[in-house]
Amino acid sequence: MKKTKVVIVGGGFGGMFTAKKLQKLCRGNIDIELISKINYFVFQPLLPEVAAGTLNPQDAITPLRTLLKGVHVRLAEVTGVDFEAKQVILMQGQKKLLQRVDYDHLVITTGQIANLSLFPGFEHHSLTMKDLSDAYRLRNHVIECMEMADVTRFADIKERALTFVVAGAGFSGVETMGELTEMIERILPQYPNIQRAQIRLVMIQLDKRVLPELPEHLSEYTLKQLQKRGVDVWLNTGIRSATQQAVYTNDGRSLNTRTIITTIGNGPSAFIKSLPITLERGRIPVSRELQVQKLENVWAIGDAALIPLNADADKPLYAPPTAQFAQAQAETLAENIVKCMYG
């Protein structure tokens, strides 16, 4: 008897935990194929710790095949979906040959990408925090800035090197700023010509509070902790543009800096935009059961999906882009797919 074929696009939290839960529920009575651009799972919340040097990089990544015994892991780039034929279209191998993979159920969990084109200059003059290479790049950059500030005799160069800016005060921004602060405090004694008072840490947030996804009392607590660590938080402030030497805000202010770490400007990938689906807020709208609207046996979770948390049309709440929510969505999705399979 032919097994039900479930194809999962994306090897992040949503994809990995969906495959894991499906395998547990079906105990081999299902054909699961996970397609990912990379063959390892990245625990993204730990990337700031990797960048700060407080965590070994190997502790933040695990091969997908190690985590998903019995799941077919395919290293490829998905370029589209033929919903009528129930086929995923992908490019695989060095020659990037086009192939098609049949599915009975399709799970889309590719997350979002950093869309730096929204802010002039950010593509060339800012750092992101999306994968392991970003963490390495940030750590090396911070050390380079400290080295430069320790030896230069020019005040403006020293000021620029010792000003560190994080754009965005969501989960990624706060985690990155926290680890960046700890890293600088830890390595500062190695630089005799730099005083702590010369280091400037600035977080810029368009919203009226940090961590707007959380209750207000938790946002207030986080803000106080950041300020206690010497972070200058600019609320109700948008980013306008950046150059190699400065970042400019929408209220006319500027910061003389070599370091702009952006955790804002996320948007849909080329694959998501290629789908014949009307996106909302740059994401795939799904039902509360996580099924893509008007498409049978097509599901979406994680950052790529707009997932309603309530049924109030006037004041809708949507799932925040966190690892905890992605894991919970994956478990629910796996159970829903099994219910569709067995009734």
Short mmCIF file of C-alpha atoms in Angstrom, two decimals:
data_model
loop_
_atom_site.label_atom_id
_atom_site.label_comp_id
_atom_site.label_asym_id
_atom_site.label_seq_id
_atom_site.Cartn_x
_atom_site.Cartn_y
_atom_site.Cartn_z
CA MET A 1 0.00 0.00 0.00
CA LYS A 2 1.38 3.41 -1.01
CA LYS A 3 2.44 5.57 1.90
CA THR A 4 1.21 9.16 2.24
CA LYS A 5 3.95 11.50 0.99
CA VAL A 6 4.55 14.63 3.07
CA VAL A 7 7.01 17.14 1.64
CA ILE A 8 8.37 19.78 4.02
CA VAL A 9 10.08 22.84 2.52
CA GLY A 10 12.47 24.38 5.06
CA GLY A 11 14.79 22.92 7.68
CA GLY A 12 14.33 25.45 10.48
CA PHE A 13 12.33 25.06 13.68
CA GLY A 14 9.01 24.60 11.90
CA GLY A 15 10.24 22.08 9.36
CA MET A 16 12.45 20.03 11.65
CA PHE A 17 9.89 19.69 14.45
CA THR A 18 7.06 18.91 12.01
CA ALA A 19 9.08 16.03 10.55
CA LYS A 20 10.04 14.80 14.00
CA LYS A 21 6.45 14.83 15.30
CA LEU A 22 5.02 13.21 12.14
CA GLN A 23 7.54 10.42 12.38
CA LYS A 24 6.65 9.83 16.01
CA LEU A 25 2.90 9.80 15.35
CA CYS A 26 3.01 7.58 12.26
CA ARG A 27 5.89 5.26 13.26
CA GLY A 28 7.12 4.65 9.72
CA ASN A 29 3.70 4.53 8.03
CA ILE A 30 4.40 7.76 6.18
CA ASP A 31 6.94 8.98 3.62
CA ILE A 32 8.48 12.25 4.88
CA GLU A 33 10.84 14.30 2.73
CA LEU A 34 12.40 17.51 4.03
CA ILE A 35 13.96 19.89 1.49
CA SER A 36 16.50 22.43 2.72
CA LYS A 37 19.21 24.66 1.21
CA ILE A 38 21.59 23.61 3.98
CA ASN A 39 22.05 20.17 5.51
CA TYR A 40 22.09 21.31 9.13
CA PHE A 41 19.64 22.78 11.62
CA VAL A 42 20.59 26.18 13.05
CA PHE A 43 19.37 27.04 16.55
CA GLN A 44 18.96 30.71 15.63
CA PRO A 45 18.28 32.06 19.14
CA LEU A 46 21.86 31.06 20.01
CA LEU A 47 23.53 32.99 17.17
CA PRO A 48 24.09 36.11 19.33
CA GLU A 49 25.94 33.90 21.84
CA VAL A 50 28.06 32.49 19.02
CA ALA A 51 28.83 36.01 17.82
CA ALA A 52 29.82 37.05 21.35
CA GLY A 53 32.07 34.02 21.76
CA THR A 54 30.16 32.73 24.81
CA LEU A 55 29.04 29.62 22.92
CA ASN A 56 30.88 27.14 20.73
CA PRO A 57 29.52 27.34 17.14
CA GLN A 58 29.12 23.55 17.06
CA ASP A 59 26.59 23.84 19.89
CA ALA A 60 24.29 25.97 17.70
CA ILE A 61 24.09 23.63 14.70
CA THR A 62 23.22 19.94 14.19
CA PRO A 63 23.09 17.95 10.93
CA LEU A 64 19.47 17.41 9.86
CA ARG A 65 20.16 13.77 9.06
CA THR A 66 21.35 13.27 12.64
CA LEU A 67 18.18 14.81 14.04
CA LEU A 68 15.79 13.12 11.62
CA LYS A 69 16.65 9.46 11.36
CA GLY A 70 14.37 7.83 8.79
CA VAL A 71 13.39 11.13 7.14
CA HIS A 72 14.55 11.71 3.58
CA VAL A 73 16.56 14.94 3.70
CA ARG A 74 17.16 16.52 0.29
CA LEU A 75 19.69 19.33 -0.18
CA ALA A 76 18.13 21.56 -2.84
CA GLU A 77 16.61 24.96 -3.57
CA VAL A 78 12.86 25.03 -4.07
CA THR A 79 11.85 27.44 -6.85
CA GLY A 80 8.12 26.88 -7.08
CA VAL A 81 5.08 24.66 -6.58
CA ASP A 82 2.64 23.20 -9.12
CA PHE A 83 -0.45 23.00 -6.92
CA GLU A 84 -2.59 21.34 -9.59
CA ALA A 85 -0.09 18.54 -10.21
CA LYS A 86 0.83 18.41 -6.51
CA GLN A 87 4.53 18.78 -7.26
CA VAL A 88 7.37 20.81 -5.74
CA ILE A 89 9.78 22.28 -8.30
CA LEU A 90 13.41 22.47 -7.24
CA MET A 91 17.00 22.89 -8.38
CA GLN A 92 19.51 20.35 -7.17
CA GLY A 93 23.21 19.58 -7.60
CA GLN A 94 26.09 21.59 -9.05
CA LYS A 95 24.40 21.86 -12.43
CA LYS A 96 21.18 23.18 -10.81
CA LEU A 97 19.01 20.75 -12.73
CA LEU A 98 15.26 21.27 -12.39
CA GLN A 99 13.39 18.40 -10.77
CA ARG A 100 9.85 17.75 -9.55
CA VAL A 101 8.87 16.01 -6.32
CA ASP A 102 5.33 14.69 -5.83
CA TYR A 103 3.46 15.27 -2.58
CA ASP A 104 0.18 14.38 -0.88
CA HIS A 105 0.65 17.03 1.80
CA LEU A 106 2.92 20.06 1.46
CA VAL A 107 4.32 22.02 4.43
CA ILE A 108 5.85 25.46 3.71
CA THR A 109 8.13 26.66 6.49
CA THR A 110 10.92 28.62 4.83
CA GLY A 111 10.91 31.61 7.17
CA GLN A 112 11.70 35.09 5.90
CA ILE A 113 14.78 36.80 4.52
CA ALA A 114 16.37 40.12 5.41
CA ASN A 115 15.04 42.66 2.91
CA LEU A 116 17.64 45.38 3.34
CA SER A 117 16.55 47.17 0.15
CA LEU A 118 13.88 48.91 2.24
CA PHE A 119 16.56 51.13 3.78
CA PRO A 120 19.04 52.90 1.47
CA GLY A 121 22.62 51.90 2.24
CA PHE A 122 21.78 48.94 4.48
CA GLU A 123 22.60 46.31 1.86
CA HIS A 124 26.21 47.47 1.81
CA HIS A 125 26.74 48.93 5.27
CA SER A 126 24.88 46.76 7.79
CA LEU A 127 25.27 43.35 9.39
CA THR A 128 22.48 40.80 9.77
CA MET A 129 21.91 37.95 12.24
CA LYS A 130 20.33 35.14 10.24
CA ASP A 131 22.86 32.31 10.07
CA LEU A 132 26.19 31.06 11.39
CA SER A 133 28.25 33.09 8.93
CA ASP A 134 26.54 36.26 10.20
CA ALA A 135 27.60 35.42 13.77
CA TYR A 136 31.23 34.93 12.69
CA ARG A 137 31.17 38.15 10.69
CA LEU A 138 29.79 40.18 13.60
CA ARG A 139 32.33 38.85 16.10
CA ASN A 140 35.25 39.56 13.78
CA HIS A 141 33.89 43.01 13.00
CA VAL A 142 33.53 43.98 16.69
CA ILE A 143 37.09 42.84 17.43
CA GLU A 144 38.35 44.80 14.42
CA CYS A 145 36.59 47.93 15.73
CA MET A 146 38.13 47.52 19.18
CA GLU A 147 41.59 47.02 17.68
CA MET A 148 41.23 50.17 15.60
CA ALA A 149 39.95 52.25 18.51
CA ASP A 150 42.82 51.12 20.71
CA VAL A 151 45.55 52.42 18.39
CA THR A 152 44.06 55.40 16.54
CA ARG A 153 45.00 58.96 17.47
CA PHE A 154 41.98 60.51 15.75
CA ALA A 155 38.96 61.22 17.95
CA ASP A 156 36.37 60.90 15.17
CA ILE A 157 37.69 57.51 14.06
CA LYS A 158 37.68 56.27 17.66
CA GLU A 159 34.12 57.50 18.19
CA ARG A 160 32.97 55.79 14.99
CA ALA A 161 34.67 52.51 15.91
CA LEU A 162 33.21 52.45 19.43
CA THR A 163 29.60 53.24 18.49
CA PHE A 164 27.53 50.09 18.00
CA VAL A 165 23.97 50.35 16.67
CA VAL A 166 21.26 47.67 16.61
CA ALA A 167 18.26 48.46 14.42
CA GLY A 168 15.15 46.79 15.81
CA ALA A 169 14.20 45.90 19.39
CA GLY A 170 12.30 42.69 18.77
CA PHE A 171 13.49 39.33 20.04
CA SER A 172 16.53 39.13 17.73
CA GLY A 173 17.53 42.73 18.37
CA VAL A 174 17.36 42.47 22.15
CA GLU A 175 19.24 39.16 22.21
CA THR A 176 21.92 40.54 19.91
CA MET A 177 22.37 43.73 21.93
CA GLY A 178 22.54 41.78 25.19
CA GLU A 179 25.28 39.47 23.93
CA LEU A 180 27.13 42.32 22.20
CA THR A 181 27.22 44.22 25.49
CA GLU A 182 28.57 41.19 27.36
CA MET A 183 31.21 40.56 24.71
CA ILE A 184 32.47 44.14 24.85
CA GLU A 185 32.57 44.10 28.67
CA ARG A 186 34.51 40.84 28.60
CA ILE A 187 37.20 41.90 26.10
CA LEU A 188 37.49 45.55 27.20
CA PRO A 189 40.31 44.90 29.75
CA GLN A 190 42.50 43.73 26.86
CA TYR A 191 42.43 47.23 25.33
CA PRO A 192 44.24 49.67 27.67
CA ASN A 193 43.50 52.72 25.51
CA ILE A 194 39.72 52.31 25.59
CA GLN A 195 37.54 53.43 28.50
CA ARG A 196 34.04 52.06 29.04
CA ALA A 197 32.64 55.58 28.89
CA GLN A 198 33.93 55.89 25.32
CA ILE A 199 31.79 52.96 24.13
CA ARG A 200 28.32 53.82 22.92
CA LEU A 201 25.58 51.20 22.49
CA VAL A 202 22.40 52.37 20.76
CA MET A 203 19.21 50.46 19.96
CA ILE A 204 16.74 52.07 17.54
CA GLN A 205 13.10 50.97 17.64
CA LEU A 206 10.21 52.23 15.52
CA ASP A 207 7.63 51.02 18.04
CA LYS A 208 6.84 52.81 21.30
CA ARG A 209 8.38 49.96 23.32
CA VAL A 210 10.90 47.14 23.05
CA LEU A 211 9.64 43.59 22.53
CA PRO A 212 6.17 44.78 21.44
CA GLU A 213 4.99 41.15 21.09
CA LEU A 214 5.20 40.71 24.87
CA PRO A 215 2.99 42.17 27.64
CA GLU A 216 3.86 45.75 28.55
CA HIS A 217 5.33 44.93 31.98
CA LEU A 218 7.86 42.59 30.38
CA SER A 219 8.77 45.25 27.81
CA GLU A 220 9.35 47.73 30.64
CA TYR A 221 11.53 45.24 32.52
CA THR A 222 13.60 44.57 29.39
CA LEU A 223 14.04 48.28 28.73
CA LYS A 224 15.31 48.87 32.27
CA GLN A 225 17.76 45.97 31.98
CA LEU A 226 19.13 47.33 28.71
CA GLN A 227 19.52 50.80 30.18
CA LYS A 228 21.22 49.34 33.26
CA ARG A 229 23.81 47.81 30.93
CA GLY A 230 24.47 51.19 29.36
CA VAL A 231 22.34 50.82 26.23
CA ASP A 232 20.78 54.00 24.85
CA VAL A 233 17.33 53.00 23.52
CA TRP A 234 15.70 55.29 20.95
CA LEU A 235 11.96 54.49 20.87
CA ASN A 236 9.44 55.83 18.33
CA THR A 237 12.35 56.25 15.93
CA GLY A 238 12.63 54.88 12.40
CA ILE A 239 15.69 54.20 10.30
CA ARG A 240 16.09 56.33 7.18
CA SER A 241 19.41 55.32 5.63
CA ALA A 242 23.01 54.33 6.29
CA THR A 243 26.47 55.00 4.92
CA GLN A 244 29.88 53.55 5.68
CA GLN A 245 30.32 56.15 8.40
CA ALA A 246 26.86 56.86 9.84
CA VAL A 247 23.23 55.85 10.26
CA TYR A 248 20.40 58.35 9.84
CA THR A 249 16.96 58.29 11.48
CA ASN A 250 13.61 59.63 10.30
CA ASP A 251 13.61 62.39 12.93
CA GLY A 252 16.78 64.01 11.60
CA ARG A 253 19.30 62.48 14.01
CA SER A 254 22.46 60.63 12.99
CA LEU A 255 25.08 58.43 14.60
CA ASN A 256 28.74 58.34 13.66
CA THR A 257 29.33 54.57 13.48
CA ARG A 258 30.98 51.68 11.63
CA THR A 259 28.62 49.09 13.10
CA ILE A 260 24.94 48.77 12.17
CA ILE A 261 23.33 45.44 13.02
CA THR A 262 19.90 45.13 11.48
CA THR A 263 17.16 42.84 12.78
CA ILE A 264 14.40 44.66 10.87
CA GLY A 265 13.28 44.68 7.27
CA ASN A 266 12.38 40.99 7.07
CA GLY A 267 10.32 39.97 4.07
CA PRO A 268 9.23 37.04 1.92
CA SER A 269 11.78 35.08 -0.08
CA ALA A 270 11.71 34.88 -3.88
CA PHE A 271 10.18 31.40 -3.56
CA ILE A 272 7.28 32.64 -1.40
CA LYS A 273 6.65 35.58 -3.73
CA SER A 274 6.60 33.23 -6.73
CA LEU A 275 3.62 31.26 -5.35
CA PRO A 276 0.11 32.03 -6.69
CA ILE A 277 -0.94 33.09 -3.19
CA THR A 278 -2.04 36.56 -2.12
CA LEU A 279 0.28 37.45 0.75
CA GLU A 280 -0.81 39.49 3.76
CA ARG A 281 1.84 41.48 5.63
CA GLY A 282 4.40 39.66 3.49
CA ARG A 283 3.28 36.24 4.76
CA ILE A 284 1.09 33.35 3.67
CA PRO A 285 -2.36 33.65 5.30
CA VAL A 286 -3.48 30.41 6.93
CA SER A 287 -6.45 29.23 8.96
CA ARG A 288 -6.22 28.56 12.69
CA GLU A 289 -5.68 24.91 11.68
CA LEU A 290 -2.55 26.11 9.78
CA GLN A 291 -3.92 25.26 6.33
CA VAL A 292 -3.23 27.66 3.47
CA GLN A 293 -6.47 29.27 2.41
CA LYS A 294 -8.16 27.74 -0.69
CA LEU A 295 -5.47 25.07 -1.11
CA GLU A 296 -6.15 21.48 -0.13
CA ASN A 297 -3.46 19.68 1.90
CA VAL A 298 -1.11 22.68 1.76
CA TRP A 299 0.07 24.01 5.10
CA ALA A 300 2.34 26.83 6.30
CA ILE A 301 3.89 27.64 9.67
CA GLY A 302 6.72 29.68 11.18
CA ASP A 303 7.80 33.14 10.02
CA ALA A 304 6.54 32.49 6.47
CA ALA A 305 2.93 32.18 7.67
CA LEU A 306 0.44 34.69 9.04
CA ILE A 307 -1.16 32.63 11.79
CA PRO A 308 -4.20 34.01 13.63
CA LEU A 309 -4.28 33.52 17.40
CA ASN A 310 -7.87 34.69 17.82
CA ALA A 311 -11.09 34.97 15.84
CA ASP A 312 -11.59 38.71 16.39
CA ALA A 313 -11.67 40.37 12.96
CA ASP A 314 -11.52 43.87 14.50
CA LYS A 315 -8.48 43.21 16.69
CA PRO A 316 -6.66 40.24 15.18
CA LEU A 317 -3.66 38.78 16.95
CA TYR A 318 -1.01 36.86 15.04
CA ALA A 319 1.68 34.44 16.15
CA PRO A 320 5.03 36.16 16.74
CA PRO A 321 8.15 34.97 14.86
CA THR A 322 9.77 33.01 17.69
CA ALA A 323 11.25 29.54 17.99
CA GLN A 324 8.80 28.62 20.76
CA PHE A 325 5.78 29.40 18.59
CA ALA A 326 7.28 27.62 15.57
CA GLN A 327 7.82 24.45 17.61
CA ALA A 328 4.27 24.55 19.00
CA GLN A 329 2.87 25.13 15.50
CA ALA A 330 4.87 22.17 14.19
CA GLU A 331 3.40 19.83 16.79
CA THR A 332 -0.14 21.01 16.07
CA LEU A 333 0.40 20.77 12.32
CA ALA A 334 1.68 17.21 12.53
CA GLU A 335 -1.42 16.20 14.48
CA ASN A 336 -3.68 17.93 11.94
CA ILE A 337 -2.00 16.17 9.01
CA VAL A 338 -2.44 12.80 10.72
CA LYS A 339 -6.15 13.57 11.32
CA CYS A 340 -6.53 14.34 7.60
CA MET A 341 -4.82 11.07 6.73
CA TYR A 342 -6.85 8.81 9.00
CA GLY A 343 -10.03 10.84 9.45
#
